[in-house]
Amino acid sequence: MQFKYLNLVRERNPLVHCMTNIVVANFSANGLLALGASPFMSTSPQEVAEIQTFGQALLINIGTLNKSDVDAMLIAGKAANQQGIPVVLDPVGAGATAYRRQVTSQLLSEIQFTAIRGNAAEIAFLANVDWQGKGVDAGQGEANLGEIARTAAQKYQCIVAVSGEIDYLSDGKNVIQIANGTPLFPKITGSGCLLGAVIAAFLGVVDKQDNLNAVVEACTVYALAGEIAAQNLSTQVGSFATAFLNQLAEISCENLTALLKLNKENNNA
Amino acid sequence: MQFKYLNLVRERNPLVHCMTNIVVANFSANGLLALGASPFMSTSPQEVAEIQTFGQALLINIGTLNKSDVDAMLIAGKAANQQGIPVVLDPVGAGATAYRRQVTSQLLSEIQFTAIRGNAAEIAFLANVDWQGKGVDAGQGEANLGEIARTAAQKYQCIVAVSGEIDYLSDGKNVIQIANGTPLFPKITGSGCLLGAVIAAFLGVVDKQDNLNAVVEACTVYALAGEIAAQNLSTQVGSFATAFLNQLAEISCENLTALLKLNKENNNA
Amino acid sequence: MQFKYLNLVRERNPLVHCMTNIVVANFSANGLLALGASPFMSTSPQEVAEIQTFGQALLINIGTLNKSDVDAMLIAGKAANQQGIPVVLDPVGAGATAYRRQVTSQLLSEIQFTAIRGNAAEIAFLANVDWQGKGVDAGQGEANLGEIARTAAQKYQCIVAVSGEIDYLSDGKNVIQIANGTPLFPKITGSGCLLGAVIAAFLGVVDKQDNLNAVVEACTVYALAGEIAAQNLSTQVGSFATAFLNQLAEISCENLTALLKLNKENNNA
């Protein structure tokens, strides 16, 4: 694998408009800054359309919602579509409640997303596959996660990333597996949410035809930064959060290849 | 003392619905994850009743409020009561403003709480005892904190925990003192708020008759984790927050007994 | 330079009412606690006027906004003016969108601020000087930052602090430069926002005629704490945030003078 977009993110510092939840707003902003991107956090209906005229990417994360947030997300997403700005959806807990199911459906029907990132339960819900989620956590199920990613990607005509012990990415045709990462990721809040923001940052520096490669590199860099940060840590979740932010700033394309556990299947199902 | 609920929390990973403030949402989620519980953060009136149908415990923390939050808290609390889910109140700054006094009274009159956790000023306000609070901080007063805890517990028919240098817990009859902890706790924001969430997690894995023991163990584990984390730290508040999250994940029942400073008085006043 | 207000902050623990954004609420509260002040976070229109009757300082930060927040800021600011409480404005991203321009104008026309703290882009916008901001980041421009600070200070009849590699402070007459700090500051979110809160804490312990000296000391202590915390760190942004909170608690007036890079020009332009 050729890494090339990470340096582009650091050179261009894409402005990523994050419409995200109150739990992870700080961690997401710090993660983007560490990576080299420029976060702009706002859910004000009065300004979110205008932000798409100068931003490079938009993230919509439904972790905590109120009516005004949902209104603003619809305004921002449509404006981003008009401006040709990439839009990433993080459907936190999408299947967990009727309200989240309804909001997710509305967002997906009114906005064309460039990429969707979620855990197994969230993407299984989007793909209409049975899965036993647990609140906003991944839970467990029997289905093939690569197929779930592919089904959801076909259904919503975008790139889909299923995060977990192994990440499964698909553009509706290809399925890519990334086996890097660390068991400490699900032990800190927002590790998935920040990945959504990082995907948006990578999408913010590439042309449309490179979207899949950009998302694969975003997920790979992220997983490797976590893997390196977790070295010599076992259960120290507080230390891990700190070390991970350090790694997002320090990781370089040069030293990634040896650690890489990437698998791509070209299966035109 | 027999520790037994900590391992139960780690085995069952109770889903704790946290309706909490914007200041501590991240720290509370990370603390619950470190402990082994599963946080779900939401103040959406549209979904908080439904969350009680699959959650194991509910925390209501009034640290930062708006009208929609209060509406949602009332909906969630009543639904939790109907479902038989334990509900914990953290009346942050309860006596500090007329608005907080009014919201606290309304919550207490419409919801039956399983436990209330606050600092001396907050619980003194609930017990109608004179106390000089300072904003959301404990302030100072003359009254006997064990008696304040017992009075509030009798008044609201629930377990009351007064956090401070010494914690005072009561079910309206017994008063238990926990002298563990660290002076660094009040130097980081949310150390009390996270304890409220941890109490909820412990209540989420026990039967009703074990509620008092569960709250005592929650407060003891929490205080000891802080005490151990603070070893070798003096004023390093940033390092303490990190070390404390590490300890919440690492602390084990086996090594707690030697450090314990627990005192129980069976005084049927 | 004679340091004298830092110890006063630690002795009096001023209650600082922070109306701030969801991204930095936790970091701001922890920073104020580390310093020795007492944070009270609230944007409830129902209580913000009352908070001015017992608080020592008010911070208004427009980083993330909704209609209710703006209403509450206007209520709080006017109440603080009536009570004679110092009020600090942090006009985050002031020039970035029409909405922020409108909110900033309204706040500035209805509230008399004691101090305004922002980055170059934000203060240039207030001073009506051309500048190329980037979202909520400083961006770049050609104008003389000392003159921009002085112009804004004259226009709004208050102290103005422009944060950056060199801080420029002015009361409309004097211009003070502080060349301390670290390049890691803009790599963590909220380093500017927390400075606004720290300025409020210092203003909360002085008489009106010492306001300029208090703001100069606040910015100097802050910059030096960052500089010391960054020693031996290069790109480790996560570690820096932790070390910086430690330093805010540990820094003492005695060991600051040797490191100081302070420059004052008495230029009655």
PDB file of C-alpha atoms in Angstrom, chain B:
ATOM      1  CA  MET B   1     -16.167  -5.867  54.086  1.00  0.00           C
ATOM      2  CA  GLN B   2     -16.905  -8.338  51.313  1.00  0.00           C
ATOM      3  CA  PHE B   3     -16.478  -6.829  47.872  1.00  0.00           C
ATOM      4  CA  LYS B   4     -18.719  -8.517  45.400  1.00  0.00           C
ATOM      5  CA  TYR B   5     -20.486  -6.072  43.116  1.00  0.00           C
ATOM      6  CA  LEU B   6     -17.435  -4.716  41.238  1.00  0.00           C
ATOM      7  CA  ASN B   7     -16.897  -8.029  39.485  1.00  0.00           C
ATOM      8  CA  LEU B   8     -20.606  -8.191  38.737  1.00  0.00           C
ATOM      9  CA  VAL B   9     -20.412  -4.794  37.017  1.00  0.00           C
ATOM     10  CA  ARG B  10     -17.508  -6.031  34.925  1.00  0.00           C
ATOM     11  CA  GLU B  11     -19.273  -9.270  34.008  1.00  0.00           C
ATOM     12  CA  ARG B  12     -22.657  -7.780  33.149  1.00  0.00           C
ATOM     13  CA  ASN B  13     -21.576  -4.410  31.677  1.00  0.00           C
ATOM     14  CA  PRO B  14     -24.789  -2.667  32.739  1.00  0.00           C
ATOM     15  CA  LEU B  15     -26.083  -0.074  30.311  1.00  0.00           C
ATOM     16  CA  VAL B  16     -26.234   3.185  32.288  1.00  0.00           C
ATOM     17  CA  HIS B  17     -28.320   5.918  30.745  1.00  0.00           C
ATOM     18  CA  CYS B  18     -26.597   9.184  31.708  1.00  0.00           C
ATOM     19  CA  MET B  19     -28.556  12.400  31.469  1.00  0.00           C
ATOM     20  CA  THR B  20     -25.669  14.571  32.448  1.00  0.00           C
ATOM     21  CA  ASN B  21     -24.096  17.949  31.861  1.00  0.00           C
ATOM     22  CA  ILE B  22     -21.893  19.147  28.995  1.00  0.00           C
ATOM     23  CA  VAL B  23     -18.889  19.628  31.302  1.00  0.00           C
ATOM     24  CA  VAL B  24     -18.511  16.019  32.430  1.00  0.00           C
ATOM     25  CA  ALA B  25     -20.169  13.982  29.671  1.00  0.00           C
ATOM     26  CA  ASN B  26     -16.839  12.776  28.268  1.00  0.00           C
ATOM     27  CA  PHE B  27     -15.245  12.037  31.649  1.00  0.00           C
ATOM     28  CA  SER B  28     -18.371  10.200  32.820  1.00  0.00           C
ATOM     29  CA  ALA B  29     -18.517   8.029  29.699  1.00  0.00           C
ATOM     30  CA  ASN B  30     -14.817   7.222  29.941  1.00  0.00           C
ATOM     31  CA  GLY B  31     -15.098   6.459  33.657  1.00  0.00           C
ATOM     32  CA  LEU B  32     -18.019   4.066  33.114  1.00  0.00           C
ATOM     33  CA  LEU B  33     -16.194   2.326  30.262  1.00  0.00           C
ATOM     34  CA  ALA B  34     -13.073   2.019  32.406  1.00  0.00           C
ATOM     35  CA  LEU B  35     -15.118   0.461  35.201  1.00  0.00           C
ATOM     36  CA  GLY B  36     -16.739  -2.020  32.821  1.00  0.00           C
ATOM     37  CA  ALA B  37     -20.160  -0.443  32.378  1.00  0.00           C
ATOM     38  CA  SER B  38     -21.748   0.715  29.135  1.00  0.00           C
ATOM     39  CA  PRO B  39     -22.709   4.415  28.997  1.00  0.00           C
ATOM     40  CA  PHE B  40     -25.597   5.705  26.886  1.00  0.00           C
ATOM     41  CA  MET B  41     -25.794   9.497  26.843  1.00  0.00           C
ATOM     42  CA  SER B  42     -29.026  11.119  25.725  1.00  0.00           C
ATOM     43  CA  THR B  43     -31.299  13.955  26.761  1.00  0.00           C
ATOM     44  CA  SER B  44     -33.650  13.688  23.778  1.00  0.00           C
ATOM     45  CA  PRO B  45     -37.253  13.789  25.056  1.00  0.00           C
ATOM     46  CA  GLN B  46     -38.148  11.675  22.006  1.00  0.00           C
ATOM     47  CA  GLU B  47     -36.196   8.617  23.139  1.00  0.00           C
ATOM     48  CA  VAL B  48     -35.479   8.736  26.877  1.00  0.00           C
ATOM     49  CA  ALA B  49     -38.587   6.748  27.855  1.00  0.00           C
ATOM     50  CA  GLU B  50     -37.680   3.961  25.425  1.00  0.00           C
ATOM     51  CA  ILE B  51     -34.120   3.782  26.770  1.00  0.00           C
ATOM     52  CA  GLN B  52     -35.537   2.658  30.141  1.00  0.00           C
ATOM     53  CA  THR B  53     -36.937  -0.451  28.469  1.00  0.00           C
ATOM     54  CA  PHE B  54     -33.461  -1.799  27.732  1.00  0.00           C
ATOM     55  CA  GLY B  55     -31.197   0.061  30.192  1.00  0.00           C
ATOM     56  CA  GLN B  56     -30.122  -1.168  33.626  1.00  0.00           C
ATOM     57  CA  ALA B  57     -29.879   2.187  35.431  1.00  0.00           C
ATOM     58  CA  LEU B  58     -30.587   5.889  34.956  1.00  0.00           C
ATOM     59  CA  LEU B  59     -28.534   8.865  36.148  1.00  0.00           C
ATOM     60  CA  ILE B  60     -30.063  12.344  36.290  1.00  0.00           C
ATOM     61  CA  ASN B  61     -27.472  15.087  36.786  1.00  0.00           C
ATOM     62  CA  ILE B  62     -28.584  18.732  36.701  1.00  0.00           C
ATOM     63  CA  GLY B  63     -25.146  20.320  36.212  1.00  0.00           C
ATOM     64  CA  THR B  64     -26.157  22.222  33.093  1.00  0.00           C
ATOM     65  CA  LEU B  65     -29.833  22.549  32.228  1.00  0.00           C
ATOM     66  CA  ASN B  66     -32.194  23.783  29.587  1.00  0.00           C
ATOM     67  CA  LYS B  67     -35.954  23.423  29.356  1.00  0.00           C
ATOM     68  CA  SER B  68     -35.787  20.453  27.000  1.00  0.00           C
ATOM     69  CA  ASP B  69     -33.353  18.656  29.341  1.00  0.00           C
ATOM     70  CA  VAL B  70     -35.693  19.056  32.307  1.00  0.00           C
ATOM     71  CA  ASP B  71     -38.657  17.783  30.279  1.00  0.00           C
ATOM     72  CA  ALA B  72     -36.581  14.782  29.227  1.00  0.00           C
ATOM     73  CA  MET B  73     -35.439  14.094  32.795  1.00  0.00           C
ATOM     74  CA  LEU B  74     -39.020  13.971  34.030  1.00  0.00           C
ATOM     75  CA  ILE B  75     -40.036  11.641  31.186  1.00  0.00           C
ATOM     76  CA  ALA B  76     -37.037   9.361  31.748  1.00  0.00           C
ATOM     77  CA  GLY B  77     -37.344   9.264  35.526  1.00  0.00           C
ATOM     78  CA  LYS B  78     -41.039   8.337  35.438  1.00  0.00           C
ATOM     79  CA  ALA B  79     -40.419   5.681  32.797  1.00  0.00           C
ATOM     80  CA  ALA B  80     -37.566   4.242  34.860  1.00  0.00           C
ATOM     81  CA  ASN B  81     -39.857   4.114  37.896  1.00  0.00           C
ATOM     82  CA  GLN B  82     -42.453   2.235  35.835  1.00  0.00           C
ATOM     83  CA  GLN B  83     -39.851  -0.207  34.559  1.00  0.00           C
ATOM     84  CA  GLY B  84     -38.360  -0.709  38.037  1.00  0.00           C
ATOM     85  CA  ILE B  85     -34.978   0.616  36.877  1.00  0.00           C
ATOM     86  CA  PRO B  86     -32.842   2.257  39.604  1.00  0.00           C
ATOM     87  CA  VAL B  87     -32.574   6.054  39.271  1.00  0.00           C
ATOM     88  CA  VAL B  88     -29.785   8.178  40.739  1.00  0.00           C
ATOM     89  CA  LEU B  89     -30.040  11.941  41.229  1.00  0.00           C
ATOM     90  CA  ASP B  90     -27.005  14.209  41.254  1.00  0.00           C
ATOM     91  CA  PRO B  91     -28.446  17.611  42.288  1.00  0.00           C
ATOM     92  CA  VAL B  92     -25.447  19.704  41.133  1.00  0.00           C
ATOM     93  CA  GLY B  93     -25.546  23.156  42.728  1.00  0.00           C
ATOM     94  CA  ALA B  94     -29.074  22.371  43.969  1.00  0.00           C
ATOM     95  CA  GLY B  95     -29.306  25.279  46.380  1.00  0.00           C
ATOM     96  CA  ALA B  96     -27.275  27.770  44.339  1.00  0.00           C
ATOM     97  CA  THR B  97     -30.064  29.368  42.295  1.00  0.00           C
ATOM     98  CA  ALA B  98     -33.855  29.604  42.401  1.00  0.00           C
ATOM     99  CA  TYR B  99     -34.001  27.708  39.102  1.00  0.00           C
ATOM    100  CA  ARG B 100     -31.983  24.781  40.427  1.00  0.00           C
ATOM    101  CA  ARG B 101     -34.045  24.728  43.607  1.00  0.00           C
ATOM    102  CA  GLN B 102     -37.227  24.590  41.530  1.00  0.00           C
ATOM    103  CA  VAL B 103     -35.950  21.892  39.156  1.00  0.00           C
ATOM    104  CA  THR B 104     -34.641  19.794  42.043  1.00  0.00           C
ATOM    105  CA  SER B 105     -37.972  20.023  43.880  1.00  0.00           C
ATOM    106  CA  GLN B 106     -39.889  19.038  40.765  1.00  0.00           C
ATOM    107  CA  LEU B 107     -37.628  16.048  40.054  1.00  0.00           C
ATOM    108  CA  LEU B 108     -37.890  14.900  43.685  1.00  0.00           C
ATOM    109  CA  SER B 109     -41.660  15.238  43.761  1.00  0.00           C
ATOM    110  CA  GLU B 110     -42.333  13.437  40.460  1.00  0.00           C
ATOM    111  CA  ILE B 111     -39.647  10.747  40.500  1.00  0.00           C
ATOM    112  CA  GLN B 112     -38.842   8.154  43.161  1.00  0.00           C
ATOM    113  CA  PHE B 113     -35.050   8.052  43.318  1.00  0.00           C
ATOM    114  CA  THR B 114     -33.106   5.002  44.397  1.00  0.00           C
ATOM    115  CA  ALA B 115     -30.118   7.067  45.466  1.00  0.00           C
ATOM    116  CA  ILE B 116     -29.053  10.698  45.652  1.00  0.00           C
ATOM    117  CA  ARG B 117     -25.404  11.708  45.528  1.00  0.00           C
ATOM    118  CA  GLY B 118     -24.198  15.216  46.201  1.00  0.00           C
ATOM    119  CA  ASN B 119     -21.703  17.309  48.117  1.00  0.00           C
ATOM    120  CA  ALA B 120     -22.414  18.702  51.567  1.00  0.00           C
ATOM    121  CA  ALA B 121     -24.045  21.910  50.302  1.00  0.00           C
ATOM    122  CA  GLU B 122     -26.354  20.078  47.917  1.00  0.00           C
ATOM    123  CA  ILE B 123     -27.535  17.450  50.397  1.00  0.00           C
ATOM    124  CA  ALA B 124     -27.867  20.042  53.187  1.00  0.00           C
ATOM    125  CA  PHE B 125     -30.202  21.964  50.873  1.00  0.00           C
ATOM    126  CA  LEU B 126     -32.273  18.811  50.275  1.00  0.00           C
ATOM    127  CA  ALA B 127     -32.406  18.153  54.026  1.00  0.00           C
ATOM    128  CA  ASN B 128     -33.390  21.760  54.774  1.00  0.00           C
ATOM    129  CA  VAL B 129     -30.248  22.353  56.838  1.00  0.00           C
ATOM    130  CA  ASP B 130     -28.286  25.635  56.829  1.00  0.00           C
ATOM    131  CA  TRP B 131     -25.089  25.430  54.825  1.00  0.00           C
ATOM    132  CA  GLN B 132     -22.878  27.882  52.980  1.00  0.00           C
ATOM    133  CA  GLY B 133     -22.393  26.436  49.492  1.00  0.00           C
ATOM    134  CA  LYS B 134     -20.323  28.150  46.805  1.00  0.00           C
ATOM    135  CA  GLY B 135     -21.752  27.783  43.326  1.00  0.00           C
ATOM    136  CA  VAL B 136     -21.462  24.090  42.528  1.00  0.00           C
ATOM    137  CA  ASP B 137     -18.760  23.557  45.194  1.00  0.00           C
ATOM    138  CA  ALA B 138     -19.242  22.129  48.664  1.00  0.00           C
ATOM    139  CA  GLY B 139     -18.522  25.242  50.722  1.00  0.00           C
ATOM    140  CA  GLN B 140     -18.708  24.870  54.483  1.00  0.00           C
ATOM    141  CA  GLY B 141     -21.086  24.487  57.379  1.00  0.00           C
ATOM    142  CA  GLU B 142     -21.438  23.375  60.961  1.00  0.00           C
ATOM    143  CA  ALA B 143     -23.999  20.622  60.773  1.00  0.00           C
ATOM    144  CA  ASN B 144     -23.291  16.930  61.279  1.00  0.00           C
ATOM    145  CA  LEU B 145     -22.966  15.423  57.816  1.00  0.00           C
ATOM    146  CA  GLY B 146     -24.039  11.948  58.922  1.00  0.00           C
ATOM    147  CA  GLU B 147     -27.251  13.394  60.297  1.00  0.00           C
ATOM    148  CA  ILE B 148     -27.805  15.410  57.124  1.00  0.00           C
ATOM    149  CA  ALA B 149     -27.444  12.247  55.051  1.00  0.00           C
ATOM    150  CA  ARG B 150     -29.871  10.376  57.314  1.00  0.00           C
ATOM    151  CA  THR B 151     -32.431  13.212  57.291  1.00  0.00           C
ATOM    152  CA  ALA B 152     -32.363  13.487  53.497  1.00  0.00           C
ATOM    153  CA  ALA B 153     -32.588   9.694  53.144  1.00  0.00           C
ATOM    154  CA  GLN B 154     -35.664   9.610  55.372  1.00  0.00           C
ATOM    155  CA  LYS B 155     -37.267  12.541  53.611  1.00  0.00           C
ATOM    156  CA  TYR B 156     -36.833  11.124  50.096  1.00  0.00           C
ATOM    157  CA  GLN B 157     -37.094   7.434  51.032  1.00  0.00           C
ATOM    158  CA  CYS B 158     -33.852   6.525  49.322  1.00  0.00           C
ATOM    159  CA  ILE B 159     -30.139   6.075  49.856  1.00  0.00           C
ATOM    160  CA  VAL B 160     -28.181   9.310  50.218  1.00  0.00           C
ATOM    161  CA  ALA B 161     -24.443   9.741  49.717  1.00  0.00           C
ATOM    162  CA  VAL B 162     -22.696  12.930  50.825  1.00  0.00           C
ATOM    163  CA  SER B 163     -19.314  13.101  49.081  1.00  0.00           C
ATOM    164  CA  GLY B 164     -16.361  14.870  50.647  1.00  0.00           C
ATOM    165  CA  GLU B 165     -13.130  14.290  52.526  1.00  0.00           C
ATOM    166  CA  ILE B 166     -15.207  11.675  54.348  1.00  0.00           C
ATOM    167  CA  ASP B 167     -18.215  10.252  52.525  1.00  0.00           C
ATOM    168  CA  TYR B 168     -21.398   9.830  54.601  1.00  0.00           C
ATOM    169  CA  LEU B 169     -23.974   7.340  53.348  1.00  0.00           C
ATOM    170  CA  SER B 170     -27.366   6.578  54.788  1.00  0.00           C
ATOM    171  CA  ASP B 171     -30.523   4.662  54.015  1.00  0.00           C
ATOM    172  CA  GLY B 172     -32.420   6.673  56.620  1.00  0.00           C
ATOM    173  CA  LYS B 173     -31.392   4.314  59.403  1.00  0.00           C
ATOM    174  CA  ASN B 174     -27.726   3.316  59.107  1.00  0.00           C
ATOM    175  CA  VAL B 175     -24.949   5.834  58.592  1.00  0.00           C
ATOM    176  CA  ILE B 176     -21.736   4.655  56.952  1.00  0.00           C
ATOM    177  CA  GLN B 177     -18.537   6.672  56.766  1.00  0.00           C
ATOM    178  CA  ILE B 178     -15.857   6.149  54.141  1.00  0.00           C
ATOM    179  CA  ALA B 179     -12.624   7.964  54.925  1.00  0.00           C
ATOM    180  CA  ASN B 180     -10.786   6.896  51.797  1.00  0.00           C
ATOM    181  CA  GLY B 181     -10.151   9.199  48.847  1.00  0.00           C
ATOM    182  CA  THR B 182      -7.756  12.001  47.952  1.00  0.00           C
ATOM    183  CA  PRO B 183      -7.687  15.815  48.157  1.00  0.00           C
ATOM    184  CA  LEU B 184      -7.198  15.748  44.367  1.00  0.00           C
ATOM    185  CA  PHE B 185     -10.835  14.722  43.785  1.00  0.00           C
ATOM    186  CA  PRO B 186     -12.286  18.246  44.168  1.00  0.00           C
ATOM    187  CA  LYS B 187      -9.442  19.599  42.007  1.00  0.00           C
ATOM    188  CA  ILE B 188     -10.771  17.882  38.874  1.00  0.00           C
ATOM    189  CA  THR B 189     -14.164  18.651  37.442  1.00  0.00           C
ATOM    190  CA  GLY B 190     -16.686  15.837  37.385  1.00  0.00           C
ATOM    191  CA  SER B 191     -15.193  13.669  40.109  1.00  0.00           C
ATOM    192  CA  GLY B 192     -18.504  13.870  41.940  1.00  0.00           C
ATOM    193  CA  CYS B 193     -20.574  13.574  38.774  1.00  0.00           C
ATOM    194  CA  LEU B 194     -18.746  10.432  37.677  1.00  0.00           C
ATOM    195  CA  LEU B 195     -19.319   8.917  41.131  1.00  0.00           C
ATOM    196  CA  GLY B 196     -23.056   9.412  40.579  1.00  0.00           C
ATOM    197  CA  ALA B 197     -22.758   7.438  37.332  1.00  0.00           C
ATOM    198  CA  VAL B 198     -20.700   4.729  39.042  1.00  0.00           C
ATOM    199  CA  ILE B 199     -23.328   4.387  41.782  1.00  0.00           C
ATOM    200  CA  ALA B 200     -25.914   3.934  39.029  1.00  0.00           C
ATOM    201  CA  ALA B 201     -23.776   1.207  37.432  1.00  0.00           C
ATOM    202  CA  PHE B 202     -23.534  -0.701  40.730  1.00  0.00           C
ATOM    203  CA  LEU B 203     -27.276  -0.343  41.359  1.00  0.00           C
ATOM    204  CA  GLY B 204     -27.836  -1.711  37.868  1.00  0.00           C
ATOM    205  CA  VAL B 205     -26.481  -5.155  38.772  1.00  0.00           C
ATOM    206  CA  VAL B 206     -28.103  -5.824  42.177  1.00  0.00           C
ATOM    207  CA  ASP B 207     -31.482  -6.750  43.574  1.00  0.00           C
ATOM    208  CA  LYS B 208     -33.383  -4.098  45.507  1.00  0.00           C
ATOM    209  CA  GLN B 209     -32.499  -5.439  48.958  1.00  0.00           C
ATOM    210  CA  ASP B 210     -28.783  -5.038  48.190  1.00  0.00           C
ATOM    211  CA  ASN B 211     -29.047  -1.381  47.162  1.00  0.00           C
ATOM    212  CA  LEU B 212     -27.355   0.025  50.268  1.00  0.00           C
ATOM    213  CA  ASN B 213     -24.463  -2.424  50.069  1.00  0.00           C
ATOM    214  CA  ALA B 214     -24.069  -1.689  46.372  1.00  0.00           C
ATOM    215  CA  VAL B 215     -23.873   2.078  46.975  1.00  0.00           C
ATOM    216  CA  VAL B 216     -21.387   1.569  49.817  1.00  0.00           C
ATOM    217  CA  GLU B 217     -19.206  -0.593  47.591  1.00  0.00           C
ATOM    218  CA  ALA B 218     -19.484   1.868  44.675  1.00  0.00           C
ATOM    219  CA  CYS B 219     -18.316   4.758  46.870  1.00  0.00           C
ATOM    220  CA  THR B 220     -15.573   2.651  48.451  1.00  0.00           C
ATOM    221  CA  VAL B 221     -14.167   1.345  45.167  1.00  0.00           C
ATOM    222  CA  TYR B 222     -14.286   4.872  43.774  1.00  0.00           C
ATOM    223  CA  ALA B 223     -12.537   6.433  46.766  1.00  0.00           C
ATOM    224  CA  LEU B 224      -9.863   3.744  46.797  1.00  0.00           C
ATOM    225  CA  ALA B 225      -9.241   4.062  43.060  1.00  0.00           C
ATOM    226  CA  GLY B 226      -8.683   7.784  43.626  1.00  0.00           C
ATOM    227  CA  GLU B 227      -6.450   7.173  46.632  1.00  0.00           C
ATOM    228  CA  ILE B 228      -4.268   4.714  44.708  1.00  0.00           C
ATOM    229  CA  ALA B 229      -4.166   6.956  41.620  1.00  0.00           C
ATOM    230  CA  ALA B 230      -3.046   9.923  43.739  1.00  0.00           C
ATOM    231  CA  GLN B 231      -0.064   8.095  45.212  1.00  0.00           C
ATOM    232  CA  ASN B 232       3.105   9.964  44.235  1.00  0.00           C
ATOM    233  CA  LEU B 233       1.087  12.889  42.907  1.00  0.00           C
ATOM    234  CA  SER B 234       0.826  16.178  44.779  1.00  0.00           C
ATOM    235  CA  THR B 235      -0.667  18.991  42.704  1.00  0.00           C
ATOM    236  CA  GLN B 236      -0.570  17.266  39.300  1.00  0.00           C
ATOM    237  CA  VAL B 237      -4.259  17.453  38.544  1.00  0.00           C
ATOM    238  CA  GLY B 238      -3.894  16.595  34.863  1.00  0.00           C
ATOM    239  CA  SER B 239      -1.915  13.451  35.609  1.00  0.00           C
ATOM    240  CA  PHE B 240      -4.404  12.510  38.319  1.00  0.00           C
ATOM    241  CA  ALA B 241      -7.369  12.466  35.920  1.00  0.00           C
ATOM    242  CA  THR B 242      -5.466  10.069  33.665  1.00  0.00           C
ATOM    243  CA  ALA B 243      -4.219   7.882  36.530  1.00  0.00           C
ATOM    244  CA  PHE B 244      -7.702   7.730  38.007  1.00  0.00           C
ATOM    245  CA  LEU B 245      -9.272   6.429  34.787  1.00  0.00           C
ATOM    246  CA  ASN B 246      -6.470   3.839  34.672  1.00  0.00           C
ATOM    247  CA  GLN B 247      -7.266   2.802  38.256  1.00  0.00           C
ATOM    248  CA  LEU B 248     -10.995   2.436  37.614  1.00  0.00           C
ATOM    249  CA  ALA B 249     -10.062  -0.180  35.014  1.00  0.00           C
ATOM    250  CA  GLU B 250      -7.318  -1.826  37.063  1.00  0.00           C
ATOM    251  CA  ILE B 251      -8.606  -1.892  40.634  1.00  0.00           C
ATOM    252  CA  SER B 252      -9.472  -5.375  41.860  1.00  0.00           C
ATOM    253  CA  CYS B 253     -11.461  -6.524  44.881  1.00  0.00           C
ATOM    254  CA  GLU B 254      -8.540  -8.545  46.142  1.00  0.00           C
ATOM    255  CA  ASN B 255      -6.213  -5.694  47.002  1.00  0.00           C
ATOM    256  CA  LEU B 256      -8.734  -3.278  48.513  1.00  0.00           C
ATOM    257  CA  THR B 257      -9.248  -4.567  52.038  1.00  0.00           C
ATOM    258  CA  ALA B 258      -5.927  -3.468  53.532  1.00  0.00           C
ATOM    259  CA  LEU B 259      -6.444   0.168  52.567  1.00  0.00           C
ATOM    260  CA  LEU B 260     -10.037   0.342  53.730  1.00  0.00           C
ATOM    261  CA  LYS B 261     -11.229   3.056  56.136  1.00  0.00           C
ATOM    262  CA  LEU B 262     -14.877   2.189  56.524  1.00  0.00           C
ATOM    263  CA  ASN B 263     -17.014   2.897  59.557  1.00  0.00           C
ATOM    264  CA  LYS B 264     -20.615   1.877  60.082  1.00  0.00           C
ATOM    265  CA  GLU B 265     -22.837   3.053  62.930  1.00  0.00           C
ATOM    266  CA  ASN B 266     -26.162   1.330  63.469  1.00  0.00           C
ATOM    267  CA  ASN B 267     -27.974   4.181  65.104  1.00  0.00           C
ATOM    268  CA  ASN B 268     -31.732   3.927  64.845  1.00  0.00           C
ATOM    269  CA  ALA B 269     -32.277   7.609  65.518  1.00  0.00           C
TER     270      ALA B 269
END
